CSV table of C-alpha atoms and ligand atoms in Angstrom, one decimal:
chain,number,residue,atom,x,y,z
A,1,MET,CA,-30.9,-6.2,-0.4
A,2,ALA,CA,-30.2,-5.2,-4.1
A,3,THR,CA,-32.7,-3.2,-5.7
A,4,GLN,CA,-34.2,-3.3,-9.0
A,5,VAL,CA,-32.8,0.0,-10.6
A,6,LYS,CA,-33.7,1.5,-14.1
A,7,LYS,CA,-30.9,1.4,-16.4
A,8,MET,CA,-28.6,4.1,-16.7
A,9,ALA,CA,-28.7,6.1,-20.1
A,10,ALA,CA,-24.7,7.1,-21.2
A,11,ASN,CA,-25.5,10.5,-21.2
A,12,ALA,CA,-28.0,11.1,-18.0
A,13,LYS,CA,-28.0,14.3,-15.9
A,14,HIS,CA,-28.9,12.2,-13.0
A,15,HIS,CA,-29.6,9.0,-11.5
A,16,VAL,CA,-31.8,8.4,-8.9
A,17,ALA,CA,-34.4,5.9,-7.7
A,18,ASP,CA,-37.7,7.8,-7.6
A,19,MET,CA,-38.5,11.5,-7.8
A,20,SER,CA,-41.6,11.5,-6.4
A,21,LEU,CA,-39.7,11.4,-2.7
A,22,ALA,CA,-38.2,14.6,-3.5
A,23,LYS,CA,-40.2,16.9,-0.9
A,24,GLN,CA,-39.9,14.5,1.7
A,25,GLY,CA,-36.2,15.0,1.1
A,26,ARG,CA,-35.8,18.4,1.2
A,27,ASP,CA,-37.5,18.4,4.4
A,28,ARG,CA,-34.9,16.2,5.9
A,29,ILE,CA,-32.4,18.1,4.4
A,30,LEU,CA,-33.6,21.1,6.1
A,31,TRP,CA,-34.1,19.3,9.3
A,32,ALA,CA,-30.4,18.3,8.9
A,33,ASP,CA,-29.8,22.0,8.1
A,34,HIS,CA,-30.6,23.1,11.9
A,35,ASP,CA,-28.2,21.2,13.3
A,36,MET,CA,-25.4,22.3,11.3
A,37,PRO,CA,-24.5,26.1,12.1
A,38,VAL,CA,-20.6,26.0,11.5
A,39,LEU,CA,-21.3,25.0,7.9
A,40,LYS,CA,-24.4,27.3,7.2
A,41,ALA,CA,-21.9,30.3,8.4
A,42,ILE,CA,-19.7,29.1,6.0
A,43,ARG,CA,-22.2,28.8,3.0
A,44,GLU,CA,-23.4,32.3,3.8
A,45,ARG,CA,-20.0,33.5,3.3
A,46,PHE,CA,-19.1,31.5,0.0
A,47,ALA,CA,-22.6,32.6,-1.2
A,48,LYS,CA,-21.4,36.3,-1.2
A,49,GLU,CA,-17.5,35.8,-2.2
A,50,LYS,CA,-18.1,32.6,-4.3
A,51,PRO,CA,-14.1,31.5,-3.6
A,52,LEU,CA,-15.1,27.9,-5.9
A,53,LYS,CA,-16.1,29.7,-8.6
A,54,GLY,CA,-14.8,28.3,-11.8
A,55,TYR,CA,-13.9,24.7,-10.6
A,56,ARG,CA,-15.3,21.4,-10.9
A,57,MET,CA,-15.9,18.9,-8.3
A,58,SER,CA,-16.9,15.3,-8.3
A,59,ALA,CA,-18.2,14.2,-5.1
A,60,CYS,CA,-18.1,10.3,-4.0
A,61,LEU,CA,-19.8,10.5,-0.7
A,62,HIS,CA,-22.5,8.6,1.5
A,63,VAL,CA,-25.8,10.6,-0.1
A,64,THR,CA,-27.4,11.8,3.6
A,65,ALA,CA,-29.2,15.0,4.5
A,66,GLU,CA,-25.8,16.3,5.9
A,67,THR,CA,-24.2,15.7,2.8
A,68,ALA,CA,-26.5,17.3,0.8
A,69,ASN,CA,-26.3,20.5,2.9
A,70,LEU,CA,-22.4,20.2,2.0
A,71,MET,CA,-23.2,20.1,-1.7
A,72,THR,CA,-25.3,23.2,-1.5
A,73,THR,CA,-22.5,24.9,0.6
A,74,LEU,CA,-19.9,23.9,-2.2
A,75,LYS,CA,-22.5,25.3,-5.2
A,76,ALA,CA,-22.9,28.6,-3.1
A,77,GLY,CA,-19.4,28.7,-3.2
A,78,GLY,CA,-19.5,28.8,-7.0
A,79,ALA,CA,-18.5,25.3,-7.8
A,80,ASP,CA,-20.3,23.3,-10.5
A,81,LEU,CA,-21.3,19.1,-8.9
A,82,VAL,CA,-21.6,15.9,-9.1
A,83,LEU,CA,-22.5,13.7,-6.1
A,84,VAL,CA,-22.3,9.7,-6.5
A,85,ALA,CA,-22.5,7.1,-4.0
A,86,SER,CA,-19.8,6.4,-2.1
A,87,ASN,CA,-21.5,2.9,-1.0
A,88,PRO,CA,-24.4,0.9,-2.6
A,89,LEU,CA,-26.6,0.5,0.8
A,90,SER,CA,-25.9,4.2,2.1
A,91,THR,CA,-28.2,6.6,-0.1
A,92,GLN,CA,-31.0,8.2,1.0
A,93,ASP,CA,-33.1,8.3,-1.9
A,94,ASP,CA,-35.5,11.0,-1.1
A,95,VAL,CA,-32.6,13.0,-0.3
A,96,ALA,CA,-31.1,12.2,-3.5
A,97,ALA,CA,-34.5,13.3,-5.5
A,98,ALA,CA,-34.5,16.5,-3.7
A,99,LEU,CA,-30.5,17.3,-4.9
A,100,VAL,CA,-31.9,17.1,-8.0
A,101,LYS,CA,-35.2,18.5,-8.2
A,102,TYR,CA,-34.6,21.6,-5.9
A,103,TYR,CA,-31.3,22.1,-5.7
A,104,GLY,CA,-30.2,21.5,-9.6
A,105,MET,CA,-27.4,18.9,-8.8
A,106,ARG,CA,-26.2,16.1,-11.0
A,107,VAL,CA,-26.9,13.1,-8.7
A,108,TYR,CA,-26.1,9.6,-9.3
A,109,ALA,CA,-27.2,7.6,-6.4
A,110,ILE,CA,-29.9,5.0,-5.6
A,111,LYS,CA,-29.6,2.9,-2.3
A,112,GLY,CA,-29.3,-1.0,-2.7
A,113,GLU,CA,-27.6,-0.1,-6.3
A,114,ASP,CA,-26.0,-3.4,-8.0
A,115,ASN,CA,-22.3,-3.5,-8.2
A,116,LYS,CA,-22.6,-2.4,-12.5
A,117,THR,CA,-24.7,0.7,-11.4
A,118,TYR,CA,-22.1,1.7,-8.8
A,119,TYR,CA,-18.9,1.3,-11.1
A,120,GLN,CA,-21.2,3.5,-13.5
A,121,HIS,CA,-22.0,6.0,-11.0
A,122,LEU,CA,-18.3,6.2,-10.2
A,123,ASP,CA,-17.9,6.8,-13.8
A,124,ALA,CA,-20.0,9.3,-14.0
A,125,GLY,CA,-18.2,11.4,-11.4
A,126,MET,CA,-15.0,10.6,-13.4
A,127,ARG,CA,-16.3,11.6,-16.9
A,128,PHE,CA,-17.6,14.8,-15.6
A,129,LYS,CA,-14.0,15.6,-15.8
A,130,PRO,CA,-13.7,17.5,-12.5
A,131,THR,CA,-10.7,19.8,-11.0
A,132,ILE,CA,-11.6,19.0,-7.3
A,133,THR,CA,-12.4,15.4,-6.3
A,134,MET,CA,-13.6,14.4,-2.8
A,135,ASP,CA,-13.9,10.8,-1.4
A,136,ASP,CA,-15.5,9.0,1.4
A,137,GLY,CA,-12.9,5.8,0.5
A,138,ALA,CA,-10.4,6.7,-2.3
A,139,ASP,CA,-12.9,5.2,-4.8
A,140,LEU,CA,-12.3,8.3,-7.5
A,141,VAL,CA,-8.9,9.0,-6.6
A,142,HIS,CA,-8.6,4.7,-7.6
A,143,GLY,CA,-10.4,5.5,-10.9
A,144,LEU,CA,-8.4,8.3,-11.5
A,145,HIS,CA,-4.9,6.1,-11.0
A,146,THR,CA,-6.5,3.4,-12.9
A,147,SER,CA,-9.2,3.0,-15.5
A,148,HIS,CA,-9.9,6.9,-15.8
A,149,ILE,CA,-6.2,8.0,-15.6
A,150,LYS,CA,-6.6,10.9,-18.4
A,151,TYR,CA,-8.8,12.9,-16.4
A,152,SER,CA,-5.8,13.1,-13.7
A,153,ASP,CA,-4.0,15.7,-15.1
A,154,LYS,CA,-6.6,18.3,-14.6
A,155,ILE,CA,-7.1,17.6,-11.0
A,156,ILE,CA,-5.7,20.6,-8.5
A,157,ALA,CA,-6.3,18.3,-5.6
A,158,SER,CA,-8.6,15.4,-3.7
A,159,LEU,CA,-9.7,15.2,-0.5
A,160,GLU,CA,-10.6,11.8,1.7
A,161,GLU,CA,-13.1,11.8,4.6
A,162,THR,CA,-12.6,8.8,6.1
A,163,THR,CA,-9.9,6.5,7.9
A,164,THR,CA,-9.9,3.8,5.1
A,165,GLY,CA,-9.3,6.4,2.2
A,166,VAL,CA,-6.2,7.7,4.0
A,167,ILE,CA,-4.8,4.6,4.2
A,168,ARG,CA,-4.7,3.9,0.8
A,169,LEU,CA,-4.0,7.3,-0.5
A,170,ARG,CA,-0.7,6.8,1.8
A,171,ALA,CA,0.1,3.6,-0.1
A,172,LEU,CA,-0.5,5.4,-3.2
A,173,GLU,CA,2.3,7.6,-2.0
A,174,LYS,CA,4.7,5.7,-0.4
A,175,GLU,CA,4.7,4.0,-4.3
A,176,GLY,CA,5.6,7.3,-5.6
A,177,ASN,CA,2.5,7.0,-7.7
A,178,LEU,CA,0.2,9.4,-6.3
A,179,ARG,CA,-0.9,11.7,-9.2
A,180,PHE,CA,-1.9,14.9,-7.5
A,181,PRO,CA,-2.0,16.4,-3.9
A,182,VAL,CA,-4.5,15.0,-1.6
A,183,PHE,CA,-6.0,16.2,1.6
A,184,ALA,CA,-6.3,13.6,4.7
A,185,VAL,CA,-9.2,15.4,6.0
A,186,ASN,CA,-10.0,12.4,8.0
A,187,ASP,CA,-6.9,13.1,10.3
A,188,ALA,CA,-7.5,16.7,11.3
A,189,GLU,CA,-9.1,16.5,15.0
A,190,THR,CA,-12.0,18.0,14.1
A,191,LYS,CA,-13.3,15.3,12.2
A,192,HIS,CA,-11.7,11.9,13.7
A,193,PHE,CA,-11.9,13.4,17.2
A,194,PHE,CA,-16.1,13.5,16.8
A,195,ASP,CA,-17.0,12.4,13.5
A,196,ASN,CA,-15.4,8.7,14.2
A,197,ARG,CA,-15.8,8.7,17.9
A,198,TYR,CA,-19.5,10.1,18.5
A,199,GLY,CA,-20.9,10.0,15.2
A,200,THR,CA,-20.0,6.2,14.7
A,201,GLY,CA,-20.3,5.8,18.1
A,202,GLN,CA,-23.9,6.4,18.2
A,203,SER,CA,-24.6,5.7,15.0
A,204,THR,CA,-23.6,2.2,15.1
A,205,LEU,CA,-25.2,1.4,17.9
A,206,ASP,CA,-28.5,3.0,16.4
A,207,GLY,CA,-28.2,0.5,13.3
A,208,ILE,CA,-27.8,-2.6,15.7
A,209,ILE,CA,-31.0,-1.5,17.4
A,210,ARG,CA,-33.1,-0.7,14.6
A,211,ALA,CA,-32.2,-3.5,12.4
A,212,THR,CA,-32.6,-6.2,15.9
A,213,ASP,CA,-34.8,-4.3,18.2
A,214,LYS,CA,-32.3,-6.3,20.4
A,215,LEU,CA,-32.0,-4.9,24.5
A,216,ILE,CA,-28.6,-4.0,24.7
A,217,ALA,CA,-28.4,-4.1,28.7
A,218,GLY,CA,-26.9,-7.6,29.6
A,219,SER,CA,-26.0,-8.1,25.9
A,220,THR,CA,-22.6,-9.1,25.6
A,221,ILE,CA,-20.8,-7.2,22.4
A,222,VAL,CA,-18.1,-7.8,20.7
A,223,VAL,CA,-16.1,-4.9,19.4
A,224,ALA,CA,-13.3,-5.7,16.9
A,225,GLY,CA,-11.0,-2.5,16.5
A,226,TYR,CA,-10.5,0.1,19.7
A,227,GLY,CA,-9.5,2.8,17.1
A,228,TRP,CA,-11.6,6.3,17.1
A,229,CYS,CA,-14.8,4.4,15.6
A,230,GLY,CA,-14.4,1.5,18.2
A,231,LYS,CA,-14.1,3.3,21.3
A,232,GLY,CA,-17.2,5.4,20.5
A,233,PHE,CA,-19.4,2.4,19.8
A,234,ALA,CA,-17.8,0.7,23.0
A,235,MET,CA,-18.4,3.5,25.3
A,236,ARG,CA,-22.2,4.1,23.5
A,237,ALA,CA,-22.9,0.2,24.2
A,238,SER,CA,-21.5,0.1,27.6
A,239,GLY,CA,-23.5,3.2,28.8
A,240,HIS,CA,-26.6,1.0,27.3
A,241,GLY,CA,-25.6,-1.8,29.8
A,242,ALA,CA,-23.6,-4.0,27.4
A,243,ASN,CA,-20.7,-6.5,28.7
A,244,VAL,CA,-18.5,-4.9,25.9
A,245,ILE,CA,-15.6,-7.2,24.9
A,246,ILE,CA,-12.2,-5.9,22.7
A,247,THR,CA,-10.1,-7.6,20.0
A,248,GLU,CA,-7.0,-6.0,19.1
A,249,VAL,CA,-4.3,-6.6,17.2
A,250,ASN,CA,-2.2,-3.2,18.6
A,251,PRO,CA,-0.8,-3.6,22.0
A,252,VAL,CA,-1.2,-0.1,23.2
A,253,ARG,CA,-4.8,0.2,21.7
A,254,ALA,CA,-5.7,-3.2,23.8
A,255,LEU,CA,-4.2,-1.6,26.7
A,256,GLU,CA,-6.2,1.6,26.4
A,257,ALA,CA,-9.4,-0.9,26.0
A,258,GLN,CA,-8.4,-2.8,29.1
A,259,MET,CA,-7.7,0.2,31.2
A,260,ASP,CA,-11.3,1.6,30.0
A,261,GLY,CA,-12.5,-1.4,31.9
A,262,TYR,CA,-13.4,-3.4,28.9
A,263,ARG,CA,-12.3,-7.1,28.8
A,264,VAL,CA,-9.6,-7.7,25.8
A,265,MET,CA,-8.9,-10.9,24.3
A,266,PRO,CA,-8.6,-12.8,20.4
A,267,MET,CA,-11.5,-13.3,18.2
A,268,ALA,CA,-11.1,-17.0,18.9
A,269,ASP,CA,-11.9,-16.8,22.4
A,270,ALA,CA,-14.6,-13.8,21.8
A,271,ALA,CA,-16.5,-15.9,19.3
A,272,PRO,CA,-18.3,-18.4,21.3
A,273,ILE,CA,-19.4,-15.7,24.5
A,274,GLY,CA,-20.8,-12.7,22.3
A,275,ASP,CA,-24.1,-11.9,21.1
A,276,VAL,CA,-23.5,-9.6,18.9
A,277,PHE,CA,-20.4,-8.6,16.9
A,278,CYS,CA,-19.3,-5.5,15.1
A,279,THR,CA,-16.0,-4.9,13.3
A,280,VAL,CA,-14.5,-1.9,13.1
A,281,THR,CA,-10.9,-2.2,12.2
A,282,GLY,CA,-10.6,-0.8,8.3
A,283,ASN,CA,-9.0,-4.3,7.9
A,284,MET,CA,-10.3,-7.4,5.8
A,285,HIS,CA,-11.7,-10.9,7.1
A,286,VAL,CA,-11.6,-10.0,10.8
A,287,LEU,CA,-14.8,-12.3,11.1
A,288,ARG,CA,-14.0,-15.7,8.8
A,289,PRO,CA,-15.3,-19.4,9.2
A,290,GLU,CA,-13.6,-20.1,12.1
A,291,HIS,CA,-15.3,-17.4,14.1
A,292,PHE,CA,-18.3,-18.4,12.9
A,293,ARG,CA,-18.6,-21.8,13.1
A,294,LYS,CA,-17.9,-20.9,16.9
A,295,MET,CA,-20.3,-18.4,17.4
A,296,LYS,CA,-24.1,-19.0,19.6
A,297,ASP,CA,-27.2,-19.3,17.6
A,298,GLY,CA,-28.7,-16.6,16.7
A,299,ALA,CA,-25.8,-14.2,17.1
A,300,TYR,CA,-25.3,-11.1,15.2
A,301,VAL,CA,-22.8,-9.8,13.1
A,302,CYS,CA,-22.4,-6.4,11.6
A,303,ASN,CA,-19.5,-4.2,10.4
A,304,SER,CA,-19.2,-0.3,10.7
A,305,GLY,CA,-15.8,-0.1,9.0
A,306,HIS,CA,-15.7,1.2,5.5
A,307,PHE,CA,-15.7,-2.1,3.7
A,308,ASP,CA,-17.7,-5.1,3.5
A,309,ILE,CA,-14.6,-7.2,3.7
A,310,GLU,CA,-13.9,-6.7,7.5
A,311,LEU,CA,-16.3,-10.1,7.0
A,312,ASP,CA,-15.5,-13.0,5.1
A,313,LEU,CA,-19.1,-13.4,3.5
A,314,LYS,CA,-18.0,-15.4,1.1
A,315,GLY,CA,-16.7,-17.8,3.5
A,316,LEU,CA,-19.6,-17.6,5.8
A,317,LYS,CA,-21.4,-18.2,2.7
A,318,LYS,CA,-19.8,-21.4,1.4
A,319,MET,CA,-20.2,-23.0,4.8
A,320,ALA,CA,-23.8,-22.3,5.0
A,321,LYS,CA,-26.2,-25.3,4.5
A,322,ARG,CA,-29.0,-22.0,3.8
A,323,VAL,CA,-29.1,-18.7,3.3
A,324,GLU,CA,-32.3,-16.6,3.9
A,325,LYS,CA,-32.7,-12.7,2.2
A,326,ASN,CA,-34.5,-10.4,4.5
A,327,VAL,CA,-36.1,-12.6,6.9
A,328,VAL,CA,-36.7,-9.2,8.6
A,329,PRO,CA,-35.8,-6.0,7.4
A,330,TYR,CA,-31.5,-5.4,7.0
A,331,ILE,CA,-30.7,-9.1,8.6
A,332,ASP,CA,-30.0,-12.3,6.4
A,333,ARG,CA,-30.0,-15.4,8.3
A,334,TYR,CA,-27.3,-18.1,7.4
A,335,THR,CA,-27.9,-21.6,8.9
A,336,LEU,CA,-24.5,-23.7,9.6
A,337,PRO,CA,-24.3,-27.5,9.1
A,338,ASN,CA,-24.4,-27.1,13.1
A,339,LYS,CA,-27.2,-26.0,12.7
A,340,ARG,CA,-26.6,-22.9,14.6
A,341,THR,CA,-28.0,-19.0,12.8
A,342,ILE,CA,-25.8,-16.4,12.1
A,343,ASN,CA,-28.0,-13.0,11.5
A,344,ILE,CA,-25.7,-10.6,9.2
A,345,ILE,CA,-27.2,-7.0,9.7
A,346,ALA,CA,-27.2,-4.8,6.3
A,347,GLU,CA,-25.3,-6.9,4.6
A,348,GLY,CA,-22.1,-6.5,6.7
A,349,ARG,CA,-22.2,-3.0,5.1
A,350,LEU,CA,-21.7,0.2,7.0
A,351,VAL,CA,-24.3,-0.9,9.7
A,352,ASN,CA,-24.9,2.7,11.2
A,353,LEU,CA,-25.7,4.0,7.0
A,354,GLY,CA,-27.2,0.8,5.8
A,355,ALA,CA,-29.8,0.3,8.6
A,356,ALA,CA,-29.8,3.8,10.7
A,357,HIS,CA,-29.2,7.4,9.5
A,358,GLY,CA,-25.5,7.6,9.6
A,359,HIS,CA,-23.8,10.4,11.9
A,360,PRO,CA,-26.0,13.0,13.8
A,361,ALA,CA,-26.3,16.1,11.7
A,362,SER,CA,-24.5,18.1,14.9
A,363,VAL,CA,-21.1,16.1,14.4
A,364,MET,CA,-21.3,16.1,10.5
A,365,ASP,CA,-21.2,20.1,10.7
A,366,MET,CA,-17.6,19.9,11.8
A,367,SER,CA,-16.5,16.9,9.3
A,368,PHE,CA,-18.1,19.2,6.5
A,369,ALA,CA,-16.9,22.5,7.5
A,370,THR,CA,-13.6,20.9,7.5
A,371,GLN,CA,-14.4,19.6,4.1
A,372,ALA,CA,-15.7,23.1,2.7
A,373,LEU,CA,-12.7,25.3,4.3
A,374,THR,CA,-9.9,22.6,3.1
A,375,THR,CA,-11.5,22.9,-0.4
A,376,GLU,CA,-11.4,26.8,-0.3
A,377,TYR,CA,-7.8,26.4,0.8
A,378,ALA,CA,-6.6,23.9,-1.8
A,379,ILE,CA,-8.1,26.3,-4.6
A,380,LYS,CA,-6.3,29.3,-2.9
A,381,HIS,CA,-3.0,27.6,-2.4
A,382,ALA,CA,-3.2,25.3,-5.7
A,383,LYS,CA,0.3,26.5,-7.1
A,384,LYS,CA,2.2,25.6,-4.1
A,385,LEU,CA,0.6,22.3,-3.6
A,386,GLY,CA,3.1,19.6,-3.4
A,387,VAL,CA,1.8,16.0,-4.8
A,388,GLU,CA,1.7,14.5,-1.6
A,389,VAL,CA,-1.0,13.4,1.6
A,390,HIS,CA,-1.7,16.7,3.0
A,391,LYS,CA,-2.5,17.7,6.4
A,392,VAL,CA,-5.5,20.3,7.3
A,393,PRO,CA,-3.9,23.2,8.1
A,394,GLU,CA,-4.4,23.6,11.9
A,395,ASN,CA,-5.9,27.1,11.9
A,396,LEU,CA,-8.8,25.7,10.2
A,397,GLU,CA,-9.1,23.3,12.8
A,398,GLN,CA,-9.3,26.1,15.3
A,399,PHE,CA,-11.5,28.3,13.3
A,400,ILE,CA,-14.2,25.4,13.3
A,401,ALA,CA,-13.5,24.6,16.8
A,402,THR,CA,-14.1,27.9,18.2
A,403,LEU,CA,-17.3,28.6,16.0
A,404,LYS,CA,-18.8,25.2,16.9
A,405,LEU,CA,-18.1,25.9,20.9
A,406,LYS,CA,-20.0,29.1,20.4
A,407,THR,CA,-22.8,27.7,18.4
A,408,MET,CA,-22.8,25.2,21.9
A,409,GLY,CA,-23.2,28.1,23.9
A,410,SER,CA,-19.6,27.5,25.5
A,411,LYS,CA,-16.9,29.8,25.9
A,412,ILE,CA,-13.1,29.1,26.9
A,413,ASP,CA,-10.0,30.7,28.6
A,414,LYS,CA,-7.8,32.7,26.8
A,415,LEU,CA,-3.8,32.2,27.2
A,416,SER,CA,-2.2,35.4,29.2
A,417,PRO,CA,0.8,36.8,27.4
A,418,ILE,CA,3.2,35.6,30.4
A,419,GLN,CA,1.3,31.8,29.6
A,420,LYS,CA,2.4,31.9,26.0
A,421,LYS,CA,5.9,33.3,27.1
A,422,TYR,CA,6.0,30.1,29.3
A,423,LEU,CA,4.7,27.3,26.8
A,424,SER,CA,7.5,28.9,24.0
A,425,SER,CA,10.6,28.8,26.5
A,426,TRP,CA,12.8,26.3,28.1
A,427,THR,CA,14.0,28.2,30.8
A,428,MET,CA,11.3,29.5,32.5
A,429,GLY,CA,9.9,28.2,35.6
A,430,THR,CA,12.5,25.5,36.1
B,501,NAD,N1,-19.2,3.5,9.9
B,501,NAD,C1,-18.9,4.7,9.8
B,501,NAD,O1,-19.8,5.9,9.3
B,501,NAD,C2,-17.3,5.2,9.8
B,501,NAD,C3,-17.0,7.0,9.9
B,501,NAD,C4,-15.5,6.9,10.0
B,501,NAD,C5,-14.6,6.1,9.9
B,501,NAD,N2,-15.3,4.8,9.3
B,501,NAD,C6,-14.1,3.4,9.1
B,501,NAD,O2,-14.2,2.5,10.4
B,501,NAD,C7,-12.7,1.9,10.3
B,501,NAD,C8,-12.3,2.5,11.8
B,501,NAD,O3,-11.5,3.6,11.6
B,501,NAD,P1,-10.8,4.3,12.7
B,501,NAD,O4,-10.9,5.9,12.5
B,501,NAD,O5,-11.8,3.5,14.3
B,501,NAD,O6,-9.5,3.5,12.6
B,501,NAD,P2,-8.5,3.6,13.5
B,501,NAD,O7,-6.8,3.4,12.3
B,501,NAD,O8,-8.2,4.6,14.5
B,501,NAD,O9,-8.9,1.9,14.2
B,501,NAD,C9,-8.7,0.9,14.0
B,501,NAD,C10,-8.6,-0.1,14.9
B,501,NAD,O10,-8.4,-1.4,14.4
B,501,NAD,C11,-7.6,-2.5,15.0
B,501,NAD,N3,-7.2,-3.3,14.1
B,501,NAD,C12,-6.9,-3.9,12.6
B,501,NAD,N4,-7.1,-4.8,12.3
B,501,NAD,C13,-7.9,-5.5,13.5
B,501,NAD,C14,-7.9,-6.9,13.2
B,501,NAD,N5,-7.6,-7.9,12.4
B,501,NAD,N6,-8.4,-7.1,14.8
B,501,NAD,C15,-8.8,-6.4,15.5
B,501,NAD,N7,-8.2,-5.3,15.4
B,501,NAD,C16,-7.5,-4.6,14.4
B,501,NAD,C17,-6.0,-1.6,14.8
B,501,NAD,O11,-5.1,-1.8,15.4
B,501,NAD,C18,-6.6,0.1,15.2
B,501,NAD,O12,-6.4,0.3,16.6
B,501,NAD,C19,-12.1,2.5,8.6
B,501,NAD,O13,-12.5,1.5,7.7
B,501,NAD,C20,-12.7,4.3,8.6
B,501,NAD,O14,-12.3,4.5,7.3
B,501,NAD,C21,-16.5,4.4,9.6
């Protein structure tokens, strides 16, 4: 689905698909903003206090309406910003155009961009010489540790949005090669409890339905990986009446899936049974030729993990006798020597962003509130931050959850003095 993109000039201030989409994009940004009250409250405070003034930020995120609202929040806080795509298929071109036209931002992102353009865009993010970076998958951090290492000395902190990115950062830290402090925003409860579980859960099913028009009730859906995203997706697919099968490599997670009521088995056994397969493991080659060979004719295969390498598409291509691109939007059909066909959705890239609109705004409200407040925290504490993978401070999470509950009209109880004392004692009540 690579789009024909106009060539990017070396010093281009932005690179987006079509500026005539800007108005539609602005409508979409404002629509999402209605469902992001926590971020809005932070934006209003940032506009008064300007806590990010004087900082240059490069963000490599999925360019969606929700991300646009994070960008306007950071800008309201005084940051000088660049936004680049974190995935070649996830950009909403109208949103990218609106950010340039109405919000005066430097955006480098085009839906369907080829690999070369993708890396040109990343390069623009690094050449901006940021002092803070924000990643969804650690691509900027990777560049700042390899090809663009010369810009890494200026970085005071980097924030990471997703599980796969945090895995890469921890590997870098373990090797002793991390060059600046990073925050594992993904690991905040206000992020992965909600975004990975409810956001990915709903939007992955949404992407599959939009691309296939398949009746989920009565279908057998195989979910590879019972982590936060896998749990969320399995729950939603099951709610639609699917028979859900889980494949796992972690016995505790597999047991959890079994006790949540799903069938658990190895992929080799699930391959001939499934109607729809979705990987969400953060691992590579979870579905490979030995599995594709066993699948039913017309099976649907997709991925909602960060990278498309969860599916061995090169292996599939090699074994296929015929590949038909876009037989219907978002579906490539591979015909195998045994005459069975496999339908790959959204080229194996994040199906919820490739074939649908990604997570609902209400859940991104919490993820991006966590990003905005952690950025402010990193600036305030820059001098004291060690070069390591940091957690988001708990008080920020409590603040976000409290505000979100309030916007949802819910209240909770408070600990009484005696309860507080009991919870910090080992002698009371025994
Ligand atoms: N689609 C989205 O919008 C979206 C949102 C958030 C996270 N993600 C991405 O989704 C992926 C999963 O994230 P998560 O937070 O659920 O991670 P997680 O660590 O909670 O769960 C991953 C699970 O996959 C299992 N696993 C690993 N290798 C496996 C294999 N070969 N077969 C079966 N299971 C295997 C692990 O044991 C683990 O239980 C990551 O790549 C993450 O970056 C995507």
